[in-house]
CSV table of C-alpha atoms in Angstrom, one decimal:
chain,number,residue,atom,x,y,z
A,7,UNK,CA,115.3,95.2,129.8
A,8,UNK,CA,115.3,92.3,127.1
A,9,UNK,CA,116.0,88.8,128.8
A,10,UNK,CA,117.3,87.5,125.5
A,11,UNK,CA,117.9,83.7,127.2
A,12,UNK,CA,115.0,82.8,128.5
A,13,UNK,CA,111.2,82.3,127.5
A,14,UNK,CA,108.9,85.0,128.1
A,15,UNK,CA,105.3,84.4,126.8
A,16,UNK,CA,103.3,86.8,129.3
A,17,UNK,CA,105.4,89.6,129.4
A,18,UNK,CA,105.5,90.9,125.5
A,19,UNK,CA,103.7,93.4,124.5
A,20,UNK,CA,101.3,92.9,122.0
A,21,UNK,CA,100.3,96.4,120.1
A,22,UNK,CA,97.8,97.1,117.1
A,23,UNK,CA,98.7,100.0,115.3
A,24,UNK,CA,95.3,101.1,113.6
A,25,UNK,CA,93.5,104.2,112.4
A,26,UNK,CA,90.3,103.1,110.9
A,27,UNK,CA,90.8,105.6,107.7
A,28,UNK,CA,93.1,104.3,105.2
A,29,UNK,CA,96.5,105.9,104.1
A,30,UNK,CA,97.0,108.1,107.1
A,31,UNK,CA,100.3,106.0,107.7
A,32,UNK,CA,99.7,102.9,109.9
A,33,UNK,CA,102.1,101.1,108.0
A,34,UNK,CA,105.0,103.5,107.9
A,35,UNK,CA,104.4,104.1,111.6
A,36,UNK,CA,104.6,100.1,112.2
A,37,UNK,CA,108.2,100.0,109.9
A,38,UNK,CA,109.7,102.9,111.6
A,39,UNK,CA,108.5,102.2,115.1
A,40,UNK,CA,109.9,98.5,114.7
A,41,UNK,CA,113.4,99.3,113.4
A,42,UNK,CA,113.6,102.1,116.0
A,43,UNK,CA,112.8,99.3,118.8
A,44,UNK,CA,115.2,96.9,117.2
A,45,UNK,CA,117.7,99.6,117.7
A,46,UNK,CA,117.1,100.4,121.2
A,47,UNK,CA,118.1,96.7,122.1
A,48,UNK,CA,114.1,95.0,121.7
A,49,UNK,CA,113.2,91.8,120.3
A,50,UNK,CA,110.7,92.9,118.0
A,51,UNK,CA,107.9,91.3,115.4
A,52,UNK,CA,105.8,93.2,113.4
A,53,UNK,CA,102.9,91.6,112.1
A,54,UNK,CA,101.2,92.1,108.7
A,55,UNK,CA,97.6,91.7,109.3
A,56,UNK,CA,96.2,93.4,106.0
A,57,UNK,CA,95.9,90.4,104.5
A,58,UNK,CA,94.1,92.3,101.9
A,59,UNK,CA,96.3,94.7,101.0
A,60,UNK,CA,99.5,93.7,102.1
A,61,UNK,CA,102.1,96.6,102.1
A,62,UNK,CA,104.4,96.4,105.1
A,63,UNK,CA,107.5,93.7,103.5
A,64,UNK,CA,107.9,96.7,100.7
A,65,UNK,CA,108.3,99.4,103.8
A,66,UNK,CA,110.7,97.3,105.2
A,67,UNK,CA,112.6,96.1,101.7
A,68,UNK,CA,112.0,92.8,102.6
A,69,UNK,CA,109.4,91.7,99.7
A,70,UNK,CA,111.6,89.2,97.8
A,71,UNK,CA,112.5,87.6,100.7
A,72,UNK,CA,109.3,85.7,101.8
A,73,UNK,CA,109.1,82.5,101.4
A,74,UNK,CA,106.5,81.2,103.8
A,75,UNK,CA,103.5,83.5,105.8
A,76,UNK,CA,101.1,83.3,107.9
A,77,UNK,CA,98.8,81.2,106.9
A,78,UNK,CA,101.4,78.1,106.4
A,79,UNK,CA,101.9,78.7,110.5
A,80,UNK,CA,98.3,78.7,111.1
A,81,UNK,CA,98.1,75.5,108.8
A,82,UNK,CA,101.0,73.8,110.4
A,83,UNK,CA,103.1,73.1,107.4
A,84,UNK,CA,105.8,75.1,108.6
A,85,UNK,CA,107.6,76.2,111.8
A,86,UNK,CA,107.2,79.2,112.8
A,87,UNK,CA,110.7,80.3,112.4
A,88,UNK,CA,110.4,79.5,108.6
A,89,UNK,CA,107.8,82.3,108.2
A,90,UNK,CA,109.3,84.5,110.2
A,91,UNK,CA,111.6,87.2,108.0
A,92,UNK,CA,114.8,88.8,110.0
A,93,UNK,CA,115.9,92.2,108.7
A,94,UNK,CA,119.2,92.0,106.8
A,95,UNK,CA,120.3,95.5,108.7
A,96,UNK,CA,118.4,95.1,111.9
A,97,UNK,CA,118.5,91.3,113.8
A,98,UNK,CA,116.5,92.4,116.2
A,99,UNK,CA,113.5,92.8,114.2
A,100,UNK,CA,111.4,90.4,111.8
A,101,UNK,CA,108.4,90.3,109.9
A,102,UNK,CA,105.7,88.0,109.9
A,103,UNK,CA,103.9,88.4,106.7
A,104,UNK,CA,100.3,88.4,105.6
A,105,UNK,CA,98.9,85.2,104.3
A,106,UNK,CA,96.6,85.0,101.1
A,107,UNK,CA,93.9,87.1,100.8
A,108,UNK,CA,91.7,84.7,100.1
A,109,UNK,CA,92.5,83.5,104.1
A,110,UNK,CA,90.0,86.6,105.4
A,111,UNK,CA,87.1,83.7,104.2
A,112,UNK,CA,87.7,81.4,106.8
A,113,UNK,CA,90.7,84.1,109.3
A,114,UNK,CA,89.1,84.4,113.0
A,115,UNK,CA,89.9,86.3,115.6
A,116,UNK,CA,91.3,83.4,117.0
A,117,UNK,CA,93.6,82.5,114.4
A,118,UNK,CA,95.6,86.0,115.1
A,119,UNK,CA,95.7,85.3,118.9
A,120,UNK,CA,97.2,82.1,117.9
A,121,UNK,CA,100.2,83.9,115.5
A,122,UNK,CA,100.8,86.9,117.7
A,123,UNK,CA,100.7,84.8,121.0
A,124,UNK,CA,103.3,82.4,119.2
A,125,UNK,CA,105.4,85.1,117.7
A,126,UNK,CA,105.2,87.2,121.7
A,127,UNK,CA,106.9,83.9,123.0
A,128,UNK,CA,110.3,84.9,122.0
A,129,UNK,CA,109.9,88.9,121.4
A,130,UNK,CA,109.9,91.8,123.9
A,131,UNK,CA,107.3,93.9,121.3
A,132,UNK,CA,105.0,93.0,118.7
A,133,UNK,CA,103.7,94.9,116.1
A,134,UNK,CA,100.4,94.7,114.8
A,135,UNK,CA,99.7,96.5,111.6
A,136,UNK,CA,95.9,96.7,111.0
A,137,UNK,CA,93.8,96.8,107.9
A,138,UNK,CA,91.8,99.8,107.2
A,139,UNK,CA,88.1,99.9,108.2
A,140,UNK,CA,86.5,98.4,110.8
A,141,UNK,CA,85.1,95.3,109.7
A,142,UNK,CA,86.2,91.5,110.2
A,143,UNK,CA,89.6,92.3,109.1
A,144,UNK,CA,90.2,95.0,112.4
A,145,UNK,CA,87.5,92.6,114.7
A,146,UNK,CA,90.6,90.0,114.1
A,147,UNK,CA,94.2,92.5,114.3
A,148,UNK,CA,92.0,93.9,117.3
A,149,UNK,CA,91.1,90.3,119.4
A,150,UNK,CA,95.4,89.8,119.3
A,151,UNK,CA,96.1,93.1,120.8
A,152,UNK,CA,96.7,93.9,124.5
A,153,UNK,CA,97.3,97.5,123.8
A,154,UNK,CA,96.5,100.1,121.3
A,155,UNK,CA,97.8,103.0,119.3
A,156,UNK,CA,95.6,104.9,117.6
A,157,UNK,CA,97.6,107.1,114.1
A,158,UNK,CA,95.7,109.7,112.7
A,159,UNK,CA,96.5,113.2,110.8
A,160,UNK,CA,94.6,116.9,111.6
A,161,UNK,CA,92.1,116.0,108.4
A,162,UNK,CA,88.7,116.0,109.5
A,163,UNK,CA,87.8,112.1,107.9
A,164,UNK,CA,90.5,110.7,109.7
A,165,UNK,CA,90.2,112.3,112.9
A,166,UNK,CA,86.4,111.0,112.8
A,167,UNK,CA,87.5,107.8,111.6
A,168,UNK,CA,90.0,107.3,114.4
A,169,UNK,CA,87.0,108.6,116.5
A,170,UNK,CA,85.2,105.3,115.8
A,171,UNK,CA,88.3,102.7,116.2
A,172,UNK,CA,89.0,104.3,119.6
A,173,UNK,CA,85.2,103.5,120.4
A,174,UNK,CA,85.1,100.0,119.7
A,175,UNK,CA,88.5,99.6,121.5
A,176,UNK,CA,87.5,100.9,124.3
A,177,UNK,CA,84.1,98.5,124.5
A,178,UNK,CA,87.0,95.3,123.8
A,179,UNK,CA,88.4,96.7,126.7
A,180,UNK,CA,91.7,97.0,125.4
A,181,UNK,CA,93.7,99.4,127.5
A,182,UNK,CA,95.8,101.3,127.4
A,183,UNK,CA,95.1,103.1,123.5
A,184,UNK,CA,97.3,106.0,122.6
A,185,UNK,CA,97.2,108.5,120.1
A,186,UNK,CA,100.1,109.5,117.4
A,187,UNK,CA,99.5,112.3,115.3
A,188,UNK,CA,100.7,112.3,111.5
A,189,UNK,CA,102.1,114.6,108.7
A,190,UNK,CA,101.6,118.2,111.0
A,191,UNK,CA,102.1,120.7,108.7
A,192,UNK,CA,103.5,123.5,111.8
A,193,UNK,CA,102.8,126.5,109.0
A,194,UNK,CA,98.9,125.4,108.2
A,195,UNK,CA,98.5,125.0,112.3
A,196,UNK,CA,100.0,128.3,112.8
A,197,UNK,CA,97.8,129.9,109.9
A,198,UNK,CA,94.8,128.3,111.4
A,199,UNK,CA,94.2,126.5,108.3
A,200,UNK,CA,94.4,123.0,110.4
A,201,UNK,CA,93.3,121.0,113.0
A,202,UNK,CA,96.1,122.0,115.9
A,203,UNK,CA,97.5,119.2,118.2
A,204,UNK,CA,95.4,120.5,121.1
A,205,UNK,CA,92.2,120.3,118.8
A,206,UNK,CA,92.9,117.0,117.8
A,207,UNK,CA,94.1,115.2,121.8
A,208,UNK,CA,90.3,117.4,122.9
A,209,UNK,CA,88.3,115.6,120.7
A,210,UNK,CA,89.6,112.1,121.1
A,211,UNK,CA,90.7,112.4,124.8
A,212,UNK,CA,93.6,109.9,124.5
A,213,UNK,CA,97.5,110.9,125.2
A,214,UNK,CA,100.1,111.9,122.8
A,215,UNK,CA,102.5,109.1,122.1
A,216,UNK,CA,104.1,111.4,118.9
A,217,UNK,CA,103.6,114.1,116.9
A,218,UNK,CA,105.1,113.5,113.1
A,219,UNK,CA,105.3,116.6,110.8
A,220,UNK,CA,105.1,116.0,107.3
A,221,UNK,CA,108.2,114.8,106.2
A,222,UNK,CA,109.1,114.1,102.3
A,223,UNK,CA,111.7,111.7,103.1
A,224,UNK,CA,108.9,109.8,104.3
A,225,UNK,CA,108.2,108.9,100.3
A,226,UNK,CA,112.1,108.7,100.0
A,227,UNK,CA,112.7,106.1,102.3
A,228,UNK,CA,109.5,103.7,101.4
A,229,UNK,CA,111.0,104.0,98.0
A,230,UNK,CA,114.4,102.5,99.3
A,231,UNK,CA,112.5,100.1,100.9
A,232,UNK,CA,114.8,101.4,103.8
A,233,UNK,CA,112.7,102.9,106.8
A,234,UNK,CA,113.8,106.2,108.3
A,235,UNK,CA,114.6,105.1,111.6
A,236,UNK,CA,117.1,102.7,109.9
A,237,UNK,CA,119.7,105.3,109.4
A,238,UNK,CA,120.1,107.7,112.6
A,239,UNK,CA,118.0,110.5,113.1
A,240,UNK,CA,118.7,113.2,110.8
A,241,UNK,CA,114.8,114.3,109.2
A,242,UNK,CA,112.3,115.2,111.4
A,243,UNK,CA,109.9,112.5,111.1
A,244,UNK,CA,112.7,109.7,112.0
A,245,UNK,CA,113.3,111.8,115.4
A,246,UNK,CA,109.8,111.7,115.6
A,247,UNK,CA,109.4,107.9,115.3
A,248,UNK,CA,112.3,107.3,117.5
A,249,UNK,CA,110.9,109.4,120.2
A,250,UNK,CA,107.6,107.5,120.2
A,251,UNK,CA,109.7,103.9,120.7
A,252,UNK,CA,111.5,105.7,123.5
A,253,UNK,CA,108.2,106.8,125.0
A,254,UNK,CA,106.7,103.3,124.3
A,255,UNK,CA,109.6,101.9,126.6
A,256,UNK,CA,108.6,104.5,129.5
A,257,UNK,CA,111.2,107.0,128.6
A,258,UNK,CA,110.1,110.4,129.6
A,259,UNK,CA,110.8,112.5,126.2
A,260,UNK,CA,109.5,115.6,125.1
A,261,UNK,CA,107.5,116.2,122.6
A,262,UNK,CA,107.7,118.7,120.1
A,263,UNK,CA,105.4,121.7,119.4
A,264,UNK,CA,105.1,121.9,116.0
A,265,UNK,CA,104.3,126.2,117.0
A,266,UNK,CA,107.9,126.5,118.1
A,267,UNK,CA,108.9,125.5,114.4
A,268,UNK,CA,110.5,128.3,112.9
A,269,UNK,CA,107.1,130.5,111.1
A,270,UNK,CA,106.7,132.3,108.0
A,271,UNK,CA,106.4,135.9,107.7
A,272,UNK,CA,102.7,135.7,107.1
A,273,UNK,CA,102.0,133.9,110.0
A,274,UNK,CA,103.9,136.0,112.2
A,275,UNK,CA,102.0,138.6,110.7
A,276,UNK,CA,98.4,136.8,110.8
A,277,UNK,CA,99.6,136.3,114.9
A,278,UNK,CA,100.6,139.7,115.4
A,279,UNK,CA,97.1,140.9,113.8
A,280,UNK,CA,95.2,138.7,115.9
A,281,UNK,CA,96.9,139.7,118.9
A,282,UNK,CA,95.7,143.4,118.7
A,283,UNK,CA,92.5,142.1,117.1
A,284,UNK,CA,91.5,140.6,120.6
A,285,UNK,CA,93.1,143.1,122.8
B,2,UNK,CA,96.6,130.3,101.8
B,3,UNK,CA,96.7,132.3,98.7
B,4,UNK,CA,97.2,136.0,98.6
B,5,UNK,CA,93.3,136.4,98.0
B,6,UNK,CA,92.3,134.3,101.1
B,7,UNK,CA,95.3,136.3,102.9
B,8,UNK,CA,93.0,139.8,101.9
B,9,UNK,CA,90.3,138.3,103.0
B,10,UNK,CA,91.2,137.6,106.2
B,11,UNK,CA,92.8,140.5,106.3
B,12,UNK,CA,89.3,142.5,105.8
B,13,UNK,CA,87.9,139.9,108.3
B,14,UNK,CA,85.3,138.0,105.8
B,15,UNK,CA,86.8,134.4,106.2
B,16,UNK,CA,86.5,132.2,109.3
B,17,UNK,CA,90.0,130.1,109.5
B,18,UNK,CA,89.5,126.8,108.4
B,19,UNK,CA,90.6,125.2,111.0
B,20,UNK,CA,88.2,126.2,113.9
B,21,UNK,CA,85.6,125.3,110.9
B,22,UNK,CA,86.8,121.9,111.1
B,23,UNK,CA,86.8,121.7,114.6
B,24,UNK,CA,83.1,122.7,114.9
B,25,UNK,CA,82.0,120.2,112.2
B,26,UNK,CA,83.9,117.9,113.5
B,27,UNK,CA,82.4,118.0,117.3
B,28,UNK,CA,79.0,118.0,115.7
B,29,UNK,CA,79.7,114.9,113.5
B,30,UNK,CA,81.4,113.3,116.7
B,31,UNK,CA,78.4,113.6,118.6
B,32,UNK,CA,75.8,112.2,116.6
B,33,UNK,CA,78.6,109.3,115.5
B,34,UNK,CA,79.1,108.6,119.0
B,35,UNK,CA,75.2,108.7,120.2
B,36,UNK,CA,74.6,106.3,116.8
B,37,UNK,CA,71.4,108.4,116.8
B,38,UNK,CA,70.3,109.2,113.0
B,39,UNK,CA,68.5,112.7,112.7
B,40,UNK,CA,65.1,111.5,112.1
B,41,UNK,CA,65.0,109.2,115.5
B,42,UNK,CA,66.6,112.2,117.0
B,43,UNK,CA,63.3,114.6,115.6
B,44,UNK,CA,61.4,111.8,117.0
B,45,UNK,CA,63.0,111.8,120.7
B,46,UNK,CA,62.4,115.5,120.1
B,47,UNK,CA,59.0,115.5,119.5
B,48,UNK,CA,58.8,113.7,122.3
B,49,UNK,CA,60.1,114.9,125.0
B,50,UNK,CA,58.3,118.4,123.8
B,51,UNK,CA,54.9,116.5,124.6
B,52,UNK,CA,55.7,115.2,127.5
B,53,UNK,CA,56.9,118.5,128.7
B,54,UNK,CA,54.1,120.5,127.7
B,55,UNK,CA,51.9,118.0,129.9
B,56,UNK,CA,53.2,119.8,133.0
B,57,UNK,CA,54.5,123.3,131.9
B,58,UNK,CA,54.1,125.8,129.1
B,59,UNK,CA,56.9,126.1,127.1
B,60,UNK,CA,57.9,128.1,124.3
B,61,UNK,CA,58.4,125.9,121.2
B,62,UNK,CA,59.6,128.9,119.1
B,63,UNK,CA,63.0,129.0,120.9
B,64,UNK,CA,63.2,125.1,122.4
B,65,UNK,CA,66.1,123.1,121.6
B,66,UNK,CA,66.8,119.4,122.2
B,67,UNK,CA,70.4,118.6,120.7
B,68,UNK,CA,73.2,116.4,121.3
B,69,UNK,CA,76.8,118.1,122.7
B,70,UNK,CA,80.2,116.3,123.1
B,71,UNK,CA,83.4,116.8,124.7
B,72,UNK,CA,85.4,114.3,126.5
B,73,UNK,CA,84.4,111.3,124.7
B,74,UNK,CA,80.7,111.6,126.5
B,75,UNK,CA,78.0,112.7,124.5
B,76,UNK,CA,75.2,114.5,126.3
B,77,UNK,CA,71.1,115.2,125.5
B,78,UNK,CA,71.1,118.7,126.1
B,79,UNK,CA,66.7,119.7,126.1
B,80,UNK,CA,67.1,123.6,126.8
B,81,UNK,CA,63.4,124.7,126.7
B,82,UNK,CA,62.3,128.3,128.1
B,83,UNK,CA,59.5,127.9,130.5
B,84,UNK,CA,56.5,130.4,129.8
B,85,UNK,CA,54.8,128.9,132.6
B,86,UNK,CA,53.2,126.2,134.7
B,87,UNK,CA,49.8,124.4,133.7
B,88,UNK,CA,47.7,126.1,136.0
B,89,UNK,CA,45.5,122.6,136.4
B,90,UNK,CA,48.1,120.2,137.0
B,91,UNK,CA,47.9,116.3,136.7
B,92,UNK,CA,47.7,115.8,140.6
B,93,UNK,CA,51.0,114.4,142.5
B,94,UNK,CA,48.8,111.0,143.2
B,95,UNK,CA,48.7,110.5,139.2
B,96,UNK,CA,52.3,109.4,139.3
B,97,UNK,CA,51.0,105.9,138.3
B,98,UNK,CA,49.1,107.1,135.1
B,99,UNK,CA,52.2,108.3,133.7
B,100,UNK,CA,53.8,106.8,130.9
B,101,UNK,CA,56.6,104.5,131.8
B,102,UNK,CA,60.0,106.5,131.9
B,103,UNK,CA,59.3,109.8,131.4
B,104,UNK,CA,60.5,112.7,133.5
B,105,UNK,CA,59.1,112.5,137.0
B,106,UNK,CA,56.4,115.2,137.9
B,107,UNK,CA,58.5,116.5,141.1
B,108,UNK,CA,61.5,117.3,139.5
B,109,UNK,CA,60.2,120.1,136.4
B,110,UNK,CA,57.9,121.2,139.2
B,111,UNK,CA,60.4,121.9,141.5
B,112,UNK,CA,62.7,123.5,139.2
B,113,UNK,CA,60.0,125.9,137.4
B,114,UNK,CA,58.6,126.8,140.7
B,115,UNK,CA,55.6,128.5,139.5
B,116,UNK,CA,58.3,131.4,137.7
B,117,UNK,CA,56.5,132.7,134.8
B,118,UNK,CA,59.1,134.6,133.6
B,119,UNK,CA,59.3,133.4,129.6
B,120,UNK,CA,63.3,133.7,129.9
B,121,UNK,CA,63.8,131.3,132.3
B,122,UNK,CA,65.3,128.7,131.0
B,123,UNK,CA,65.5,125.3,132.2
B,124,UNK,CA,68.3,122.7,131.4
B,125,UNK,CA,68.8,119.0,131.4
B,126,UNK,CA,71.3,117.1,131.2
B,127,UNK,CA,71.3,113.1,130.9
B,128,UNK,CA,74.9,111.2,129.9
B,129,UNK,CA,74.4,108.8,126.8
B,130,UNK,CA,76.9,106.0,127.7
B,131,UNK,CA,80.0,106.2,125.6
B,132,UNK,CA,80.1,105.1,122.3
B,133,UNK,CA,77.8,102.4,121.6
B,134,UNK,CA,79.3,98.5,121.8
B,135,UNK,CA,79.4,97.2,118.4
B,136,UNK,CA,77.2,95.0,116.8
């Protein structure tokens, strides 16, 4: 698939990753999702456009290691391979980090058309990792992007949140968006205490890309500085984030139903109630 | 779920969260996605109720104008029992003395029929465009 020789600029895909509500896990999606592309052969570029609150060089370890960023591109005083930051494990995969924050004063929309359309030149996928919210700081991730996906959990805020973001995507246009669903917690669906998957995909009409459970290692790995997807596929969430790159490249994987997870006895019990409750 | 919640349930007083969330949640969607506050929404209600009542009877008591969602559309739902119709009627040739956009004369005529059954209900349905463009 990846035409490694020769100069592509059309035919990369430019994706924001966004969710509107903070901390639902935009950035850990955008670190695993990368590496996991990297592996499967992609030239890929994530892009840090939280200026603001720029987290995605600790995700991927690769903090101390920045020398220039985005705003010396946009300035011209430095190439753009200068800013961009290869991963010491994964070649295939480099960041381009946030500038300042004091760039969102004069940042357009423009300005991150110009950064991901340079970075798309020589990639197969690029990442865009949104800010939180919906003002200037989305308007901008949002004008780069040629496709969407849309990361939210089964908590009300965020699913109303991500309600919003799909709504202003889909008045830019921007086609297609696609929906990955965070930290499932299969007991709390199959106890009723959550939003299930179903509820969820209803409610914000957009197809399942992934379905993450809640995974501790999650905190383990962003604390190595070493994303999941980095080291095979043993914990849940890294099969998880791995299936999503292979459905992102038109693979047709399953996905998972977080009902077939093995239950607790109270929930079989709670199901087994309910059952002769309605019959 | 703690073992008191799990009682509780048990003796069928609590509602599982989750199908809580997912009814708040549809209601919070709807009015999000219609960018309608509740006060122009009263208003719209108010409204539509007079313009209504200018060519049937209906029964306020159990009238209802709300917003519903599914689908990512967002509907105005008027459900509004019909006691009956004004026995002197604006005449058909008064079309032009209406106020501009309202519901035509024809159509609530038709549907009520001269029924004076006060359970007949009446529905209507009119799409809001999706989500608003931003500003």
């Amino acid at each position: 698939m990846s035409t490694h020789d020769a100069v592509t600029p059309a035919s990369a895909r430019i994706i924001l990753i966004c969710s509107g509500k903070g901390g639902v896990g935009k950035t850990t999606l955008t670190a695993n999702l990368g590496i996991a592309l990297a592996r499967l052969g992609e030239r890929t570029v994530v892009i840090d456009a939280d200026f603001g609150l720029r987290n995605l060089d600790l995700l991927l370890g690769l903090e101390n290691r920045i020398v220039y960023t985005a705003q010396e591109v946009l300035a011209g005083s430095c190439r753009l391979e200068q800013a961009l930051v290869k991963h010491k494990l994964e070649p295939n995969l480099s960041l381009m980090p946030a500038g300042n924050p004091r760039m969102l004063e004069w940042l357009t929309p423009d300005d991150m058309k110009t950064v991901a359309n340079l970075v798309a030149e020589r990639s197969d996928y690029v990442l865009i990792d949104c800010p939180a919210g919906v003002e200037q700081g989305f308007k901008n991730a949002a004008a780069a992007c040629r496709e969407a996906i849309v990361i939210t959990t089964p908590e009300m805020s965020a699913v109303r949140d991500a309600d919003r973001v799909i709504g202003l995507l889909n008045s830019q246009g921007i086609q297609p968006v696609q929906l990955v669903l965070n930290r499932v917690r299969p007991k709390m669906v199959a106890n009723q205490e959550m939003l299930a998957v179903d509820d969820v995909t209803d409610i914000l009409a957009l197809p399942l890309l992934g379905l993450v459970v809640e995974d501790e290692q999650v905190i383990v790995s962003t604390n190595r500085g070493e994303p999941l997807t980095l080291n095979g596929t043993s914990s849940p969430a890294a099969r998880a984030y791995v299936n999503v790159a292979r459905r992102l490249r038109g693979e047709g994987v399953p996905l998972i139903d977080p009902s077939k997870e093995r239950r607790g006895l109270r929930a079989r019990l709670m199901a087994k109630l309910r059952k002769s409750g309605n019959s | 779920m703690t073992l008191i919640d799990f009682i509780q349930r048990l003796l069928g007083r609590d509602k599982p969260s989750g199908a809580l969330a997912r009814e708040r949640l549809q209601l919070v969607l709807a009015h999000d996605r219609s960018d309608l506050n509740p006060e122009l929404l009263e208003q719209m209600r108010r409204e539509i109720l007079e313009v209504v009542q200018k060519y049937v009877e209906i029964d306020l008591e159990s009238g209802d104008v709300s917003l519903e969602t599914g689908d990512r559309v967002t509907a105005l739902v008027a459900n509004l029992p019909i006691r009956r119709a004004r026995p002197l009627a604006i005449p058909r040739t008064a079309g032009a003395d209406m106020p501009d956009g309202v519901v035509g004369h024809g159509e609530i005529g038709a549907s009520t029929d001269q029924r004076t059954d006060p359970d007949e209900v009446d529905a209507e349905k009119a799409a809001v465009a999706d989500p608003p463009l931003p500003g």
